[in-house]
C-alpha cells in the first residue's frame, strides 16, 4: 500500500482558521472534503518547510510556522498517510486558489460544520479541545 508523508498548515488570522475544500478526486472518500492546506514532503525537506512552500505554491500566501501541533497516521482504503500539522499565522486573509475549489475562514466552534477528510478529523478534534474555551 502506498504511503504518503505530508505536512498541513492550520493557518490562523485574527482568531479565524483557514479551511480549504478539495476538488473531485478518483477516491470518493476524499473527493470534495475539507482539509487543512499543505502537501507532500520532499526528500530532505523538513515538514515545517513543506507547509511554508506548499502554502505559497497553492494559495499564494505567506505564513509563519508558530508551533508543531499534531502528527496523524491514517489509513485510507487505497493509501496510508502520515500528516504533520503546524499552527501557522499569516498577516492577511488574501489568497488565490489553484488546487482547491473553495475556502472558509471559521471560528474554532464552527469547524464541525464542514465535511472533513478523515485524516484531518483528529486535528479538528484537538483544535476544538484546546482552542474552544
mmCIF file with all atom_site columns, C-alpha atoms in Angstrom:
data_model
loop_
_atom_site.group_PDB
_atom_site.id
_atom_site.type_symbol
_atom_site.label_atom_id
_atom_site.label_alt_id
_atom_site.label_comp_id
_atom_site.label_asym_id
_atom_site.label_entity_id
_atom_site.label_seq_id
_atom_site.pdbx_PDB_ins_code
_atom_site.Cartn_x
_atom_site.Cartn_y
_atom_site.Cartn_z
_atom_site.occupancy
_atom_site.B_iso_or_equiv
_atom_site.pdbx_formal_charge
_atom_site.auth_seq_id
_atom_site.auth_comp_id
_atom_site.auth_asym_id
_atom_site.auth_atom_id
_atom_site.pdbx_PDB_model_num
ATOM 1   C CA . UNK A 1 1   ? 0.000   0.000  0.000  1.00 0.00 ? 1   UNK A CA 1
ATOM 2   C CA . UNK A 1 2   ? 1.279   3.441  -0.936 1.00 0.00 ? 2   UNK A CA 1
ATOM 3   C CA . UNK A 1 3   ? 2.464   5.589  1.981  1.00 0.00 ? 3   UNK A CA 1
ATOM 4   C CA . UNK A 1 4   ? 2.451   9.385  1.820  1.00 0.00 ? 4   UNK A CA 1
ATOM 5   C CA . UNK A 1 5   ? 4.240   11.806 4.127  1.00 0.00 ? 5   UNK A CA 1
ATOM 6   C CA . UNK A 1 6   ? 2.621   15.218 4.098  1.00 0.00 ? 6   UNK A CA 1
ATOM 7   C CA . UNK A 1 7   ? 2.529   18.417 6.103  1.00 0.00 ? 7   UNK A CA 1
ATOM 8   C CA . UNK A 1 8   ? -0.532  20.575 6.797  1.00 0.00 ? 8   UNK A CA 1
ATOM 9   C CA . UNK A 1 9   ? -0.910  24.164 7.969  1.00 0.00 ? 9   UNK A CA 1
ATOM 10  C CA . UNK A 1 10  ? -3.508  25.257 10.493 1.00 0.00 ? 10  UNK A CA 1
ATOM 11  C CA . UNK A 1 11  ? -3.491  28.894 9.406  1.00 0.00 ? 11  UNK A CA 1
ATOM 12  C CA . UNK A 1 12  ? -4.937  31.353 11.909 1.00 0.00 ? 12  UNK A CA 1
ATOM 13  C CA . UNK A 1 13  ? -5.644  35.030 11.277 1.00 0.00 ? 13  UNK A CA 1
ATOM 14  C CA . UNK A 1 14  ? -7.435  37.132 13.907 1.00 0.00 ? 14  UNK A CA 1
ATOM 15  C CA . UNK A 1 15  ? -8.963  34.059 15.533 1.00 0.00 ? 15  UNK A CA 1
ATOM 16  C CA . UNK A 1 16  ? -10.257 32.503 12.296 1.00 0.00 ? 16  UNK A CA 1
ATOM 17  C CA . UNK A 1 17  ? -8.913  29.226 10.891 1.00 0.00 ? 17  UNK A CA 1
ATOM 18  C CA . UNK A 1 18  ? -8.453  28.609 7.145  1.00 0.00 ? 18  UNK A CA 1
ATOM 19  C CA . UNK A 1 19  ? -10.273 25.525 5.824  1.00 0.00 ? 19  UNK A CA 1
ATOM 20  C CA . UNK A 1 20  ? -9.946  24.531 2.150  1.00 0.00 ? 20  UNK A CA 1
ATOM 21  C CA . UNK A 1 21  ? -12.097 22.186 0.067  1.00 0.00 ? 21  UNK A CA 1
ATOM 22  C CA . UNK A 1 22  ? -10.590 19.542 -2.201 1.00 0.00 ? 22  UNK A CA 1
ATOM 23  C CA . UNK A 1 23  ? -11.856 19.160 -5.734 1.00 0.00 ? 23  UNK A CA 1
ATOM 24  C CA . UNK A 1 24  ? -13.228 15.994 -7.297 1.00 0.00 ? 24  UNK A CA 1
ATOM 25  C CA . UNK A 1 25  ? -10.926 13.030 -6.745 1.00 0.00 ? 25  UNK A CA 1
ATOM 26  C CA . UNK A 1 26  ? -10.769 9.471  -8.053 1.00 0.00 ? 26  UNK A CA 1
ATOM 27  C CA . UNK A 1 27  ? -11.210 8.382  -4.417 1.00 0.00 ? 27  UNK A CA 1
ATOM 28  C CA . UNK A 1 28  ? -14.724 9.342  -3.376 1.00 0.00 ? 28  UNK A CA 1
ATOM 29  C CA . UNK A 1 29  ? -13.804 9.247  0.324  1.00 0.00 ? 29  UNK A CA 1
ATOM 30  C CA . UNK A 1 30  ? -11.655 12.387 -0.068 1.00 0.00 ? 30  UNK A CA 1
ATOM 31  C CA . UNK A 1 31  ? -13.460 13.987 -3.005 1.00 0.00 ? 31  UNK A CA 1
ATOM 32  C CA . UNK A 1 32  ? -14.755 17.486 -2.172 1.00 0.00 ? 32  UNK A CA 1
ATOM 33  C CA . UNK A 1 33  ? -13.868 17.091 1.528  1.00 0.00 ? 33  UNK A CA 1
ATOM 34  C CA . UNK A 1 34  ? -12.445 19.914 3.591  1.00 0.00 ? 34  UNK A CA 1
ATOM 35  C CA . UNK A 1 35  ? -8.858  19.799 4.811  1.00 0.00 ? 35  UNK A CA 1
ATOM 36  C CA . UNK A 1 36  ? -6.063  21.909 6.189  1.00 0.00 ? 36  UNK A CA 1
ATOM 37  C CA . UNK A 1 37  ? -3.882  23.021 3.263  1.00 0.00 ? 37  UNK A CA 1
ATOM 38  C CA . UNK A 1 38  ? -0.446  21.530 2.692  1.00 0.00 ? 38  UNK A CA 1
ATOM 39  C CA . UNK A 1 39  ? 1.250   18.899 0.600  1.00 0.00 ? 39  UNK A CA 1
ATOM 40  C CA . UNK A 1 40  ? 3.845   16.181 0.169  1.00 0.00 ? 40  UNK A CA 1
ATOM 41  C CA . UNK A 1 41  ? 7.149   16.399 1.999  1.00 0.00 ? 41  UNK A CA 1
ATOM 42  C CA . UNK A 1 42  ? 10.033  16.304 -0.482 1.00 0.00 ? 42  UNK A CA 1
ATOM 43  C CA . UNK A 1 43  ? 13.203  14.269 0.146  1.00 0.00 ? 43  UNK A CA 1
ATOM 44  C CA . UNK A 1 44  ? 15.439  16.047 2.645  1.00 0.00 ? 44  UNK A CA 1
ATOM 45  C CA . UNK A 1 45  ? 12.796  18.662 3.459  1.00 0.00 ? 45  UNK A CA 1
ATOM 46  C CA . UNK A 1 46  ? 11.642  19.443 6.987  1.00 0.00 ? 46  UNK A CA 1
ATOM 47  C CA . UNK A 1 47  ? 7.844   19.200 7.424  1.00 0.00 ? 47  UNK A CA 1
ATOM 48  C CA . UNK A 1 48  ? 7.754   22.790 8.684  1.00 0.00 ? 48  UNK A CA 1
ATOM 49  C CA . UNK A 1 49  ? 9.490   23.946 5.492  1.00 0.00 ? 49  UNK A CA 1
ATOM 50  C CA . UNK A 1 50  ? 6.997   21.910 3.434  1.00 0.00 ? 50  UNK A CA 1
ATOM 51  C CA . UNK A 1 51  ? 4.000   23.849 4.746  1.00 0.00 ? 51  UNK A CA 1
ATOM 52  C CA . UNK A 1 52  ? 5.614   27.209 4.024  1.00 0.00 ? 52  UNK A CA 1
ATOM 53  C CA . UNK A 1 53  ? 6.489   26.108 0.454  1.00 0.00 ? 53  UNK A CA 1
ATOM 54  C CA . UNK A 1 54  ? 3.163   24.399 -0.278 1.00 0.00 ? 54  UNK A CA 1
ATOM 55  C CA . UNK A 1 55  ? 1.019   27.255 1.053  1.00 0.00 ? 55  UNK A CA 1
ATOM 56  C CA . UNK A 1 56  ? 2.961   29.704 -1.083 1.00 0.00 ? 56  UNK A CA 1
ATOM 57  C CA . UNK A 1 57  ? 2.612   27.457 -4.164 1.00 0.00 ? 57  UNK A CA 1
ATOM 58  C CA . UNK A 1 58  ? -1.068  26.519 -3.706 1.00 0.00 ? 58  UNK A CA 1
ATOM 59  C CA . UNK A 1 59  ? -2.520  29.678 -2.149 1.00 0.00 ? 59  UNK A CA 1
ATOM 60  C CA . UNK A 1 60  ? -0.001  32.437 -2.956 1.00 0.00 ? 60  UNK A CA 1
ATOM 61  C CA . UNK A 1 61  ? 0.023   33.142 0.770  1.00 0.00 ? 61  UNK A CA 1
ATOM 62  C CA . UNK A 1 62  ? 2.939   33.763 3.115  1.00 0.00 ? 62  UNK A CA 1
ATOM 63  C CA . UNK A 1 63  ? 2.748   32.085 6.510  1.00 0.00 ? 63  UNK A CA 1
ATOM 64  C CA . UNK A 1 64  ? 4.901   31.745 9.602  1.00 0.00 ? 64  UNK A CA 1
ATOM 65  C CA . UNK A 1 65  ? 5.100   28.406 11.396 1.00 0.00 ? 65  UNK A CA 1
ATOM 66  C CA . UNK A 1 66  ? 4.377   29.043 15.081 1.00 0.00 ? 66  UNK A CA 1
ATOM 67  C CA . UNK A 1 67  ? 4.421   25.537 16.575 1.00 0.00 ? 67  UNK A CA 1
ATOM 68  C CA . UNK A 1 68  ? 4.204   21.830 15.891 1.00 0.00 ? 68  UNK A CA 1
ATOM 69  C CA . UNK A 1 69  ? 0.619   20.671 16.534 1.00 0.00 ? 69  UNK A CA 1
ATOM 70  C CA . UNK A 1 70  ? -0.190  17.010 15.829 1.00 0.00 ? 70  UNK A CA 1
ATOM 71  C CA . UNK A 1 71  ? 1.095   14.149 13.679 1.00 0.00 ? 71  UNK A CA 1
ATOM 72  C CA . UNK A 1 72  ? -1.698  11.953 12.318 1.00 0.00 ? 72  UNK A CA 1
ATOM 73  C CA . UNK A 1 73  ? -1.244  8.449  10.932 1.00 0.00 ? 73  UNK A CA 1
ATOM 74  C CA . UNK A 1 74  ? -4.317  7.430  8.952  1.00 0.00 ? 74  UNK A CA 1
ATOM 75  C CA . UNK A 1 75  ? -5.077  4.505  6.668  1.00 0.00 ? 75  UNK A CA 1
ATOM 76  C CA . UNK A 1 76  ? -7.492  5.159  3.819  1.00 0.00 ? 76  UNK A CA 1
ATOM 77  C CA . UNK A 1 77  ? -8.712  2.210  1.700  1.00 0.00 ? 77  UNK A CA 1
ATOM 78  C CA . UNK A 1 78  ? -6.083  2.857  -1.008 1.00 0.00 ? 78  UNK A CA 1
ATOM 79  C CA . UNK A 1 79  ? -3.143  4.514  0.782  1.00 0.00 ? 79  UNK A CA 1
ATOM 80  C CA . UNK A 1 80  ? -1.655  5.390  4.159  1.00 0.00 ? 80  UNK A CA 1
ATOM 81  C CA . UNK A 1 81  ? -0.855  8.928  5.174  1.00 0.00 ? 81  UNK A CA 1
ATOM 82  C CA . UNK A 1 82  ? 1.378   10.436 7.838  1.00 0.00 ? 82  UNK A CA 1
ATOM 83  C CA . UNK A 1 83  ? 0.455   14.089 8.255  1.00 0.00 ? 83  UNK A CA 1
ATOM 84  C CA . UNK A 1 84  ? 2.470   16.557 10.318 1.00 0.00 ? 84  UNK A CA 1
ATOM 85  C CA . UNK A 1 85  ? 0.386   19.602 11.233 1.00 0.00 ? 85  UNK A CA 1
ATOM 86  C CA . UNK A 1 86  ? 1.535   23.012 12.393 1.00 0.00 ? 86  UNK A CA 1
ATOM 87  C CA . UNK A 1 87  ? -0.126  26.062 13.872 1.00 0.00 ? 87  UNK A CA 1
ATOM 88  C CA . UNK A 1 88  ? 0.709   28.911 11.492 1.00 0.00 ? 88  UNK A CA 1
ATOM 89  C CA . UNK A 1 89  ? -0.029  32.619 11.294 1.00 0.00 ? 89  UNK A CA 1
ATOM 90  C CA . UNK A 1 90  ? -0.495  34.968 8.377  1.00 0.00 ? 90  UNK A CA 1
ATOM 91  C CA . UNK A 1 91  ? -0.803  38.763 8.294  1.00 0.00 ? 91  UNK A CA 1
ATOM 92  C CA . UNK A 1 92  ? -3.624  38.695 5.723  1.00 0.00 ? 92  UNK A CA 1
ATOM 93  C CA . UNK A 1 93  ? -6.555  36.535 4.626  1.00 0.00 ? 93  UNK A CA 1
ATOM 94  C CA . UNK A 1 94  ? -5.858  37.191 0.956  1.00 0.00 ? 94  UNK A CA 1
ATOM 95  C CA . UNK A 1 95  ? -5.219  34.056 -1.088 1.00 0.00 ? 95  UNK A CA 1
ATOM 96  C CA . UNK A 1 96  ? -5.539  32.596 -4.572 1.00 0.00 ? 96  UNK A CA 1
ATOM 97  C CA . UNK A 1 97  ? -6.997  29.100 -5.011 1.00 0.00 ? 97  UNK A CA 1
ATOM 98  C CA . UNK A 1 98  ? -5.133  26.952 -7.528 1.00 0.00 ? 98  UNK A CA 1
ATOM 99  C CA . UNK A 1 99  ? -5.739  23.397 -6.268 1.00 0.00 ? 99  UNK A CA 1
ATOM 100 C CA . UNK A 1 100 ? -8.889  23.713 -4.149 1.00 0.00 ? 100 UNK A CA 1
ATOM 101 C CA . UNK A 1 101 ? -12.475 24.575 -5.084 1.00 0.00 ? 101 UNK A CA 1
ATOM 102 C CA . UNK A 1 102 ? -13.392 26.749 -2.100 1.00 0.00 ? 102 UNK A CA 1
ATOM 103 C CA . UNK A 1 103 ? -12.222 28.028 1.264  1.00 0.00 ? 103 UNK A CA 1
ATOM 104 C CA . UNK A 1 104 ? -13.680 29.319 4.514  1.00 0.00 ? 104 UNK A CA 1
ATOM 105 C CA . UNK A 1 105 ? -12.264 31.250 7.461  1.00 0.00 ? 105 UNK A CA 1
ATOM 106 C CA . UNK A 1 106 ? -14.040 29.850 10.539 1.00 0.00 ? 106 UNK A CA 1
ATOM 107 C CA . UNK A 1 107 ? -14.073 30.181 14.305 1.00 0.00 ? 107 UNK A CA 1
ATOM 108 C CA . UNK A 1 108 ? -12.937 27.003 16.028 1.00 0.00 ? 108 UNK A CA 1
ATOM 109 C CA . UNK A 1 109 ? -16.541 26.454 17.204 1.00 0.00 ? 109 UNK A CA 1
ATOM 110 C CA . UNK A 1 110 ? -17.675 26.276 13.549 1.00 0.00 ? 110 UNK A CA 1
ATOM 111 C CA . UNK A 1 111 ? -15.194 23.621 12.366 1.00 0.00 ? 111 UNK A CA 1
ATOM 112 C CA . UNK A 1 112 ? -17.649 20.705 12.700 1.00 0.00 ? 112 UNK A CA 1
ATOM 113 C CA . UNK A 1 113 ? -19.992 22.491 10.261 1.00 0.00 ? 113 UNK A CA 1
ATOM 114 C CA . UNK A 1 114 ? -17.748 21.139 7.468  1.00 0.00 ? 114 UNK A CA 1
ATOM 115 C CA . UNK A 1 115 ? -17.346 17.656 5.942  1.00 0.00 ? 115 UNK A CA 1
ATOM 116 C CA . UNK A 1 116 ? -13.685 16.863 6.719  1.00 0.00 ? 116 UNK A CA 1
ATOM 117 C CA . UNK A 1 117 ? -11.297 14.366 5.127  1.00 0.00 ? 117 UNK A CA 1
ATOM 118 C CA . UNK A 1 118 ? -10.847 11.550 7.667  1.00 0.00 ? 118 UNK A CA 1
ATOM 119 C CA . UNK A 1 119 ? -7.131  12.232 8.226  1.00 0.00 ? 119 UNK A CA 1
ATOM 120 C CA . UNK A 1 120 ? -7.936  15.823 9.267  1.00 0.00 ? 120 UNK A CA 1
ATOM 121 C CA . UNK A 1 121 ? -10.565 14.813 11.871 1.00 0.00 ? 121 UNK A CA 1
ATOM 122 C CA . UNK A 1 122 ? -8.062  14.246 14.739 1.00 0.00 ? 122 UNK A CA 1
ATOM 123 C CA . UNK A 1 123 ? -6.676  17.746 14.118 1.00 0.00 ? 123 UNK A CA 1
ATOM 124 C CA . UNK A 1 124 ? -10.177 19.254 14.261 1.00 0.00 ? 124 UNK A CA 1
ATOM 125 C CA . UNK A 1 125 ? -10.851 17.344 17.497 1.00 0.00 ? 125 UNK A CA 1
ATOM 126 C CA . UNK A 1 126 ? -7.654  18.608 19.125 1.00 0.00 ? 126 UNK A CA 1
ATOM 127 C CA . UNK A 1 127 ? -8.221  22.190 17.942 1.00 0.00 ? 127 UNK A CA 1
ATOM 128 C CA . UNK A 1 128 ? -11.699 22.217 19.458 1.00 0.00 ? 128 UNK A CA 1
ATOM 129 C CA . UNK A 1 129 ? -10.447 20.776 22.766 1.00 0.00 ? 129 UNK A CA 1
ATOM 130 C CA . UNK A 1 130 ? -7.554  23.220 23.022 1.00 0.00 ? 130 UNK A CA 1
ATOM 131 C CA . UNK A 1 131 ? -8.902  26.427 21.478 1.00 0.00 ? 131 UNK A CA 1
ATOM 132 C CA . UNK A 1 132 ? -12.676 26.434 22.063 1.00 0.00 ? 132 UNK A CA 1
ATOM 133 C CA . UNK A 1 133 ? -12.740 27.503 25.682 1.00 0.00 ? 133 UNK A CA 1
#
